Coordinates of C-alpha atoms in Angstrom, one line a residue:
Chain A
M140 CA 0.0 0.0 0.0
A141 CA 2.7 2.4 1.1
K142 CA 4.6 1.4 -2.0
N143 CA 1.7 2.1 -4.3
Q144 CA 1.1 5.5 -2.8
S145 CA 4.7 6.5 -3.2
E146 CA 4.7 5.3 -6.7
V147 CA 1.7 7.3 -7.6
S148 CA 3.2 10.4 -6.0
G149 CA 6.4 9.6 -7.9
V150 CA 4.5 9.8 -11.1
F151 CA 2.9 13.1 -10.1
T152 CA 6.2 14.7 -9.0
T153 CA 8.2 13.6 -12.0
G154 CA 5.4 14.9 -14.1
S155 CA 5.5 18.3 -12.5
K156 CA 9.3 18.2 -12.4
S157 CA 9.7 18.2 -16.2
Q158 CA 7.2 21.1 -16.4
P159 CA 8.4 23.4 -13.7
S160 CA 6.2 25.3 -11.2
T161 CA 3.0 26.2 -13.2
I162 CA 1.3 23.7 -15.5
K163 CA 2.4 24.6 -18.9
P164 CA -0.6 25.6 -21.0
K165 CA -1.1 23.9 -24.3
S166 CA -2.3 27.1 -25.9
P167 CA -1.5 30.7 -24.7
F168 CA -5.3 31.2 -24.0
T169 CA -5.3 28.9 -21.0
H170 CA -2.4 30.6 -19.2
P171 CA -3.4 30.8 -15.5
L172 CA -2.8 34.6 -15.4
L173 CA -5.0 35.1 -18.4
L174 CA -7.7 32.8 -17.1
G175 CA -7.6 34.5 -13.8
S176 CA -8.1 38.0 -15.3
I177 CA -11.1 37.3 -17.5
F178 CA -13.7 37.9 -14.8
P179 CA -12.1 40.9 -13.1
A180 CA -11.6 42.6 -16.5
L181 CA -15.1 41.9 -17.6
L182 CA -16.4 43.3 -14.3
V183 CA -14.4 46.5 -14.6
V184 CA -15.6 47.1 -18.2
V185 CA -19.2 46.5 -17.3
W186 CA -18.9 48.7 -14.2
E187 CA -17.2 51.5 -16.2
L188 CA -20.0 51.4 -18.8
L189 CA -22.8 51.3 -16.3
S190 CA -21.3 54.2 -14.3
R191 CA -20.8 56.3 -17.5
S192 CA -24.3 55.7 -18.6
E193 CA -25.4 56.8 -15.1
V194 CA -27.1 53.6 -14.2
F195 CA -25.0 53.8 -11.0
P196 CA -25.2 57.4 -9.6
A197 CA -21.8 58.9 -9.3
Y198 CA -22.3 59.9 -5.6
Q199 CA -22.8 56.2 -4.8
L200 CA -20.6 54.2 -7.1
P201 CA -18.1 56.2 -9.2
A202 CA -16.6 54.7 -12.3
P203 CA -13.3 52.7 -12.1
S204 CA -11.5 55.5 -14.0
V205 CA -12.5 58.0 -11.4
I206 CA -11.2 55.8 -8.6
L207 CA -7.9 55.4 -10.5
E208 CA -7.7 59.1 -10.9
T209 CA -8.2 59.6 -7.2
I210 CA -5.3 57.2 -6.5
V211 CA -3.1 58.8 -9.1
G212 CA -4.0 62.2 -7.7
M213 CA -3.0 61.2 -4.2
A214 CA 0.3 59.8 -5.6
E215 CA 1.0 63.0 -7.3
D216 CA 0.4 65.3 -4.3
G217 CA 2.4 62.8 -2.2
T218 CA -0.3 62.0 0.4
L219 CA -0.7 58.4 -0.9
W220 CA 2.7 57.3 0.4
G221 CA 2.1 58.7 3.9
H222 CA -1.2 56.8 4.1
V223 CA 0.1 53.5 2.7
G224 CA 3.4 53.8 4.6
I225 CA 1.8 54.3 8.1
T226 CA -0.7 51.5 7.6
F227 CA 2.0 49.2 6.4
Y228 CA 4.2 50.1 9.3
R229 CA 1.4 49.4 11.8
V230 CA 0.7 46.0 10.3
L231 CA 4.3 45.1 10.1
M232 CA 5.0 46.0 13.7
G233 CA 1.9 44.3 15.0
F234 CA 2.7 41.3 12.9
L235 CA 6.2 41.0 14.2
L236 CA 5.1 41.6 17.8
G237 CA 2.2 39.1 17.6
T238 CA 4.4 36.5 15.9
A239 CA 7.2 36.9 18.4
A240 CA 4.8 36.3 21.3
A241 CA 3.2 33.4 19.5
V242 CA 6.5 31.7 18.8
V243 CA 7.7 31.9 22.4
L244 CA 4.4 30.8 23.9
G245 CA 3.6 28.3 21.2
S246 CA 6.9 26.6 21.4
L247 CA 6.7 26.3 25.2
V248 CA 3.2 24.9 25.0
G249 CA 4.1 22.6 22.1
F250 CA 7.2 21.2 23.7
Y251 CA 6.3 20.9 27.4
K252 CA 3.3 19.2 28.8
H253 CA 3.4 21.3 31.9
A254 CA 3.5 24.5 30.0
E255 CA 0.5 23.3 28.1
A256 CA -1.4 22.6 31.3
L257 CA -0.3 26.0 32.6
F258 CA -0.9 28.4 29.7
D259 CA -3.2 26.8 27.2
P260 CA -6.5 27.0 29.2
L261 CA -5.9 30.8 29.7
I262 CA -4.9 31.4 26.1
Q263 CA -7.9 29.5 24.9
A264 CA -10.2 31.5 27.2
F265 CA -8.7 34.8 25.8
R266 CA -9.2 33.4 22.3
S267 CA -12.9 33.2 22.8
I268 CA -13.1 37.0 23.4
P269 CA -13.8 38.8 20.1
S270 CA -10.6 40.7 19.6
L271 CA -12.3 43.9 18.7
A272 CA -13.6 44.0 22.3
W273 CA -10.2 45.0 23.4
V274 CA -10.1 48.2 21.4
P275 CA -11.7 50.5 24.1
L276 CA -9.5 49.0 26.8
F277 CA -6.3 49.5 24.7
I278 CA -7.2 53.0 23.9
L279 CA -7.8 53.7 27.6
W280 CA -4.5 52.2 28.5
M281 CA -2.3 53.3 25.7
G282 CA -4.0 56.4 24.3
I283 CA -5.1 56.9 20.8
G284 CA -1.6 56.8 19.3
E285 CA 0.5 54.1 17.7
P286 CA 0.9 51.7 20.7
S287 CA -2.8 50.9 21.1
K288 CA -3.1 50.3 17.3
I289 CA -0.1 48.0 17.1
A290 CA -1.2 46.1 20.3
M291 CA -4.6 45.6 18.6
I292 CA -3.0 44.1 15.5
A293 CA -0.6 42.0 17.5
V294 CA -3.5 40.5 19.4
G295 CA -5.2 39.6 16.1
V296 CA -2.0 38.1 14.6
F297 CA -1.1 36.2 17.8
F298 CA -3.9 33.6 17.8
P299 CA -3.6 31.9 14.4
V300 CA 0.2 31.8 14.6
Y301 CA 0.1 30.4 18.2
L302 CA -2.5 27.7 17.3
N303 CA -0.6 26.6 14.3
I304 CA 2.7 26.4 16.0
V305 CA 1.3 24.3 18.8
S306 CA -0.5 22.0 16.5
G307 CA 2.6 21.9 14.2
I308 CA 4.9 20.9 17.0
S309 CA 2.6 18.4 18.7
G310 CA 1.8 16.9 15.3
V311 CA 5.3 15.9 14.4
D312 CA 5.5 12.3 13.4
R313 CA 6.6 10.2 16.3
K314 CA 8.3 7.9 13.8
L315 CA 10.6 10.6 12.6
I316 CA 11.5 11.5 16.2
E317 CA 12.4 7.8 16.8
V318 CA 14.8 8.0 13.8
G319 CA 16.5 11.0 15.5
K320 CA 16.7 9.2 18.8
M321 CA 18.1 6.1 17.2
Y322 CA 21.0 8.3 16.0
G323 CA 21.6 9.5 19.5
L324 CA 20.4 13.1 19.1
N325 CA 19.9 15.0 22.3
T326 CA 16.8 17.1 23.0
F327 CA 18.2 20.2 21.5
Q328 CA 19.4 18.4 18.4
L329 CA 16.0 16.7 18.1
V330 CA 14.3 20.1 18.1
R331 CA 16.6 21.7 15.6
R332 CA 17.0 18.8 13.2
I333 CA 13.6 17.1 13.3
I334 CA 10.9 19.0 15.2
L335 CA 11.4 22.5 13.7
P336 CA 11.6 21.4 10.1
A337 CA 8.7 19.1 10.5
A338 CA 6.6 21.9 12.1
L339 CA 7.6 24.5 9.6
P340 CA 4.7 24.0 7.1
S341 CA 2.2 24.5 9.9
F342 CA 4.0 27.6 11.1
L343 CA 3.9 29.1 7.7
V344 CA 0.2 28.5 7.4
G345 CA -0.1 30.3 10.7
L346 CA 1.9 33.2 9.5
R347 CA -0.2 33.7 6.4
S348 CA -3.5 33.6 8.3
G349 CA -2.0 35.8 10.9
L350 CA -1.0 38.4 8.3
G351 CA -4.5 38.3 6.9
L352 CA -6.0 39.0 10.3
G353 CA -3.4 41.8 10.7
W354 CA -4.8 43.6 7.7
M355 CA -8.3 43.2 9.1
F356 CA -7.4 44.6 12.4
V357 CA -5.5 47.6 11.1
V358 CA -8.7 48.7 9.5
A359 CA -10.5 48.4 12.8
A360 CA -7.7 50.2 14.6
E361 CA -7.6 53.1 12.1
L362 CA -11.4 53.5 12.0
M363 CA -11.3 54.0 15.8
G364 CA -9.2 57.1 15.5
A365 CA -6.2 58.0 13.3
S366 CA -5.0 61.0 11.5
Q367 CA -3.3 59.1 8.7
G368 CA -3.5 55.7 7.1
L369 CA -5.7 53.8 4.7
G370 CA -8.4 53.2 7.4
Y371 CA -8.4 57.0 8.0
L372 CA -9.1 57.5 4.3
L373 CA -12.2 55.3 4.7
V374 CA -13.5 57.6 7.4
V375 CA -12.6 60.7 5.4
G376 CA -14.4 59.4 2.4
Q377 CA -17.5 58.7 4.5
N378 CA -17.5 62.1 6.1
T379 CA -16.9 64.0 2.9
L380 CA -19.4 61.9 0.9
A381 CA -16.6 60.8 -1.4
P382 CA -17.2 57.2 -2.4
E383 CA -14.2 57.3 -4.7
T384 CA -11.9 57.8 -1.7
I385 CA -13.4 54.9 0.1
I386 CA -13.1 52.6 -2.9
A387 CA -9.6 53.8 -3.6
S388 CA -8.7 52.9 -0.1
I389 CA -10.3 49.5 -0.4
V390 CA -8.4 48.9 -3.7
L391 CA -5.1 49.9 -2.0
F392 CA -5.8 47.5 0.9
A393 CA -6.5 44.7 -1.6
V394 CA -3.3 45.4 -3.5
I395 CA -0.8 45.7 -0.6
G396 CA -2.6 42.9 1.3
K397 CA -2.2 40.6 -1.7
L398 CA 1.4 41.7 -2.2
S399 CA 2.4 40.9 1.4
D400 CA 0.7 37.5 1.2
W401 CA 2.5 36.9 -2.1
V402 CA 5.8 37.4 -0.3
L403 CA 4.9 34.9 2.4
K404 CA 3.7 32.5 -0.3
K405 CA 7.0 32.8 -2.1
L406 CA 8.8 32.1 1.1
E407 CA 6.5 29.0 1.6
T408 CA 7.2 27.5 -1.8
R409 CA 10.9 28.1 -1.4
T410 CA 11.2 26.5 2.0
L411 CA 8.6 23.7 1.5
H412 CA 9.6 22.5 -1.9
W413 CA 10.1 19.1 -0.4
Q414 CA 6.5 18.6 0.5
D415 CA 4.7 15.9 -1.4
R416 CA 1.6 17.6 -2.7
A417 CA -0.6 16.5 -5.5
A418 CA -0.4 18.5 -8.7
K419 CA -3.7 19.8 -10.1
S420 CA -4.6 19.0 -13.7
Chain B
M93 CA 29.5 -7.8 18.7
S94 CA 27.6 -10.2 20.8
L95 CA 24.1 -9.7 22.0
Q96 CA 22.5 -11.5 24.9
L97 CA 18.9 -11.6 26.0
E98 CA 18.0 -13.2 29.3
R99 CA 14.4 -13.8 30.2
V100 CA 13.2 -10.6 28.5
G101 CA 9.6 -9.7 28.7
R102 CA 7.4 -6.6 28.2
T103 CA 4.1 -5.8 29.7
F104 CA 1.8 -3.1 28.3
A105 CA -0.8 -1.8 30.9
G106 CA -0.8 -5.0 32.8
K107 CA -1.1 -7.2 29.7
A108 CA 2.0 -9.2 28.8
A109 CA 3.0 -8.9 25.2
V110 CA 6.0 -11.1 25.3
Q111 CA 7.6 -13.2 28.0
D112 CA 10.7 -15.1 28.9
V113 CA 12.7 -14.7 25.8
S114 CA 16.4 -15.7 26.0
F115 CA 18.9 -16.0 23.2
R116 CA 22.4 -15.1 22.3
A117 CA 23.7 -13.8 19.0
E118 CA 27.3 -14.2 18.2
P119 CA 29.2 -11.5 16.2
G120 CA 28.3 -11.5 12.6
E121 CA 25.3 -13.8 13.0
I122 CA 22.0 -13.2 11.4
I123 CA 19.2 -14.0 13.8
G124 CA 15.6 -14.2 12.7
L125 CA 12.7 -13.5 15.0
L126 CA 9.7 -15.1 13.4
G127 CA 6.1 -15.3 14.5
T128 CA 2.5 -14.5 13.7
S129 CA 1.4 -10.9 14.3
G130 CA 0.9 -9.8 17.9
C131 CA 3.5 -12.2 19.4
G132 CA 5.8 -9.4 20.4
K133 CA 8.5 -9.5 17.8
S134 CA 8.8 -5.8 17.2
T135 CA 8.4 -5.2 20.9
L136 CA 11.5 -7.3 21.5
L137 CA 13.4 -5.4 18.8
R138 CA 12.5 -2.0 20.3
A139 CA 13.8 -3.3 23.7
I140 CA 17.1 -4.3 22.1
S141 CA 17.4 -1.0 20.4
G142 CA 17.0 1.0 23.6
L143 CA 14.0 2.9 22.3
D144 CA 11.9 1.1 24.9
T145 CA 13.5 0.7 28.3
E146 CA 10.4 -0.5 30.2
F147 CA 11.1 -4.2 29.6
D148 CA 11.8 -6.9 32.2
G149 CA 14.8 -9.1 32.2
L150 CA 18.3 -8.3 30.9
I151 CA 19.7 -7.3 27.6
E152 CA 23.4 -7.1 27.1
I153 CA 25.5 -6.0 24.2
N154 CA 29.2 -7.1 24.6
N155 CA 28.4 -8.0 28.2
K156 CA 27.2 -4.4 28.9
K157 CA 23.6 -3.8 30.1
V158 CA 21.4 -2.0 27.6
D159 CA 19.3 0.8 29.3
D160 CA 19.5 3.5 26.6
I161 CA 20.1 3.9 22.9
Q162 CA 23.5 2.6 21.9
K163 CA 25.6 4.4 19.3
T164 CA 26.7 1.1 17.9
T165 CA 23.2 -0.1 17.2
G166 CA 21.4 0.6 13.9
F167 CA 17.7 0.3 13.3
M168 CA 15.9 -0.2 10.1
F169 CA 12.2 0.4 10.4
Q170 CA 9.3 -1.2 8.5
E171 CA 8.8 2.0 6.6
P172 CA 11.8 4.0 5.1
R173 CA 11.2 6.9 7.5
L174 CA 13.2 9.3 5.5
L175 CA 13.2 12.9 6.5
P176 CA 11.1 14.5 3.7
W177 CA 12.9 17.9 3.9
L178 CA 16.3 16.4 3.2
N179 CA 17.5 15.0 -0.1
V180 CA 18.8 11.5 -0.4
L181 CA 22.4 12.3 0.4
D182 CA 21.5 14.4 3.5
N183 CA 19.2 11.6 4.7
V184 CA 22.1 9.1 4.5
T185 CA 24.5 11.5 6.3
F186 CA 21.9 12.3 8.9
G187 CA 23.4 10.2 11.7
L188 CA 27.0 10.7 10.8
E189 CA 29.5 12.9 12.6
G190 CA 32.6 14.7 11.3
N191 CA 33.1 17.3 8.6
R192 CA 30.9 17.6 5.6
E193 CA 33.3 16.3 3.0
E194 CA 34.0 13.1 4.9
K195 CA 30.4 12.5 5.5
K196 CA 29.6 13.0 1.9
K197 CA 32.2 10.6 0.8
K198 CA 31.1 7.9 3.2
A199 CA 27.4 8.3 2.3
G200 CA 28.3 8.2 -1.4
R201 CA 30.0 4.9 -0.9
Y202 CA 26.9 3.4 0.8
L203 CA 24.6 4.9 -1.8
E204 CA 26.7 3.3 -4.4
S205 CA 26.4 -0.1 -2.7
V206 CA 22.6 0.1 -2.8
G207 CA 22.7 1.2 -6.4
L208 CA 21.6 4.8 -5.9
A209 CA 24.8 6.7 -6.6
D210 CA 23.1 9.0 -9.1
S211 CA 20.1 9.8 -7.0
E212 CA 21.8 11.9 -4.4
K213 CA 20.0 15.1 -5.1
L214 CA 16.5 13.6 -5.2
Y215 CA 14.0 14.3 -2.4
P216 CA 12.0 11.4 -0.8
K217 CA 8.8 12.4 -2.5
Q218 CA 10.5 11.6 -5.8
L219 CA 11.5 8.1 -4.8
S220 CA 9.6 4.9 -5.4
G221 CA 8.9 2.6 -2.4
G222 CA 11.9 0.3 -3.2
M223 CA 14.2 3.2 -3.8
A224 CA 13.2 4.8 -0.5
Q225 CA 13.8 1.6 1.3
R226 CA 17.2 1.3 -0.3
V227 CA 18.1 4.8 1.0
A228 CA 17.0 3.6 4.4
I229 CA 19.3 0.7 4.1
A230 CA 22.2 3.0 3.2
R231 CA 21.3 5.3 6.1
A232 CA 21.2 2.4 8.6
L233 CA 24.6 1.1 7.3
A234 CA 26.3 4.4 7.0
T235 CA 27.0 4.7 10.8
S236 CA 28.6 1.2 10.6
P237 CA 26.4 -0.3 13.3
E238 CA 27.9 -3.3 14.9
I239 CA 24.4 -4.6 15.6
L240 CA 21.7 -3.9 12.9
L241 CA 18.1 -4.4 13.9
L242 CA 15.6 -4.8 11.1
D243 CA 11.9 -4.6 11.7
E244 CA 10.1 -6.3 8.8
P245 CA 12.2 -4.1 6.5
F246 CA 10.9 -5.5 3.2
S247 CA 7.3 -6.3 4.1
A248 CA 5.8 -3.3 2.3
L249 CA 7.6 -4.1 -1.0
D250 CA 6.6 -6.1 -4.0
A251 CA 8.0 -9.6 -4.4
F252 CA 10.8 -8.7 -6.9
T253 CA 12.1 -5.6 -5.1
K254 CA 12.0 -7.7 -1.9
M255 CA 14.3 -10.4 -3.4
Q256 CA 16.6 -7.8 -4.8
L257 CA 17.0 -6.0 -1.5
Q258 CA 17.4 -9.3 0.5
D259 CA 20.4 -10.1 -1.8
L260 CA 21.6 -6.5 -1.3
L261 CA 21.4 -6.9 2.4
L262 CA 23.5 -10.1 2.3
E263 CA 26.0 -8.4 0.1
V264 CA 26.6 -5.6 2.5
W265 CA 26.5 -8.0 5.4
R266 CA 29.4 -9.9 3.8
S267 CA 31.5 -6.8 3.6
Y268 CA 30.6 -5.2 6.9
Q269 CA 29.9 -8.3 9.1
S270 CA 27.3 -6.6 11.4
T271 CA 25.4 -8.8 13.7
M272 CA 21.8 -8.6 12.6
V273 CA 18.4 -9.3 14.2
L274 CA 15.7 -9.5 11.7
V275 CA 12.0 -9.4 12.7
T276 CA 9.9 -11.0 10.0
H277 CA 6.7 -12.9 9.4
D278 CA 7.9 -14.1 6.0
V279 CA 8.9 -17.7 6.2
D280 CA 10.8 -17.6 2.9
E281 CA 12.7 -14.5 4.0
A282 CA 13.7 -16.1 7.3
A283 CA 14.9 -19.3 5.6
Y284 CA 16.8 -17.4 3.0
L285 CA 18.6 -14.9 5.2
C286 CA 19.1 -16.2 8.7
D287 CA 21.7 -18.4 10.4
R288 CA 19.3 -19.1 13.2
I289 CA 15.5 -18.6 13.5
I290 CA 13.8 -18.0 16.8
V291 CA 10.1 -18.9 16.4
L292 CA 7.8 -17.0 18.8
R293 CA 4.3 -18.1 19.4
G294 CA 1.2 -17.3 21.4
Q295 CA -0.1 -14.2 23.2
P296 CA 1.9 -13.4 25.2
G297 CA 4.7 -14.5 22.8
K298 CA 7.1 -17.1 24.0
V299 CA 10.0 -18.9 22.3
E300 CA 8.5 -21.9 20.7
R301 CA 11.6 -23.2 18.9
E302 CA 15.1 -22.4 17.7
I303 CA 16.0 -23.6 14.3
T304 CA 19.5 -23.4 13.0
I305 CA 20.0 -23.2 9.3
T306 CA 23.2 -24.8 8.3
E307 CA 22.8 -24.4 4.6
P308 CA 25.8 -22.5 3.3
R309 CA 25.4 -19.2 1.4
P310 CA 24.7 -18.4 -1.3
R311 CA 21.4 -20.2 -0.8
E312 CA 19.2 -21.0 -3.7
R313 CA 15.6 -19.9 -3.4
G314 CA 13.3 -22.8 -4.0
S315 CA 16.0 -25.4 -3.4
S316 CA 14.9 -28.6 -1.6
E317 CA 16.8 -27.7 1.5
Q318 CA 15.0 -24.4 1.7
A319 CA 11.7 -26.1 1.3
A320 CA 12.6 -28.5 4.1
Y321 CA 13.5 -25.6 6.4
K322 CA 10.3 -23.8 5.5
A323 CA 8.2 -26.9 6.3
E324 CA 10.0 -27.1 9.6
I325 CA 9.3 -23.5 10.5
L326 CA 5.6 -23.8 9.4
A327 CA 5.2 -27.0 11.5
S328 CA 6.6 -25.2 14.6
L329 CA 4.3 -22.3 14.1
D330 CA 1.4 -24.8 14.1
L331 CA -1.0 -22.4 12.4
T332 CA -3.8 -24.9 12.2
T333 CA -4.6 -24.8 16.0
D334 CA -4.1 -21.0 16.0
T335 CA -6.9 -20.5 13.5
A336 CA -9.2 -23.1 15.0

């Protein structure tokens, strides 16, 4: 059985090996990038047409070209970079802080039974609190400035990273650990040479979902009170009845959110190339 | 290296899995532990390896008591158990010490002896079952274990690959002269490879018989001597009463 499985996967991988990374299209029309842009492009064209013919009123849903102009305008007068920069900075700091805390606690809980008994119930209890409920308290404690926002994002990032580290470490195959033991590895060597690499896939999944939550929480944090940032643009758009500003901000969120996720995904494919995953046809 | 077991037993949660096993393996001998499933063959092997230290009785390697994992003991598992994030070469060098060049050279030699010299850079996911098991053999041999424990190492392979790898094992045994303890439930395999077969029976498993195979190597599969040994082994397993 095991033999059969590995033979099947052997066929898969040698197949994908001779056609590196993406599945080579037979004709240029089935290129994944092209296939993926058909619907977005159609949507934008239809939207533009409907907005121009005033089916959508401009004060509710401006045309894509108007939104693009708004973004270009902000880029030209320089305000765009400030907004994007500060939002990016907040997410990055919150992400790093949340991840660091999750790595420390998650490793402890994953490795030591007693640490699990000690910390895990409390962490699970905190997890059941909707994270946004912390906002007023954080503002009360740390004021309306950067610290409360970054703390907010860190809380959001913490839980998925923590949960994935714990499950990654405790899910390491006992059989592989035995191999390490048979070669006389001590605990530290076991961690470094077997447990960490084996838990890496799960850790990276945690990082990606943590980053996603980070982008969610930055919006919440900036809506609460900020003088700069993409979330602040949303509030400005609402108060000045400028839907193009709101949508421009949403588009920017989508673009940089996607970009940051892409970086992590690249990291994942580079470090996890050894994983035996089925190729899609 | 000699290996000595005296009245070794193992109990799991109050239930004895194997009891009162004693035998001695002389240096360079190939001992087979044969029995139906559930008679504690693998349990014994884990006790000898030092992975399991909760056994009763005494196990000695070179007259030294075993209570932990020994550097001089190698273990080949039922599955290849390769580390999926390391390529073939790094898997074989996994247990080696010393500088990288030396390790590479040594591993290369063993990979060559299992016929995988040109597959160094492949990852486990790219290997077939037989190839992966051959890498596992190379890995187990690379540390030059004086005692090699094999837990049904070929049971997951097809008949042809199995025969190939059995011959390969004998070949490396000839050049490295490790003492081997082979757990198996395959009568043909036991008769073909072993110098001595210890037949375990019952639950909890006990030593039913010891059969010494005097037929010189190379043995011929399907020879009349082999058939006679197999008949003897099967008779001592007494499968008819087991199923009744």
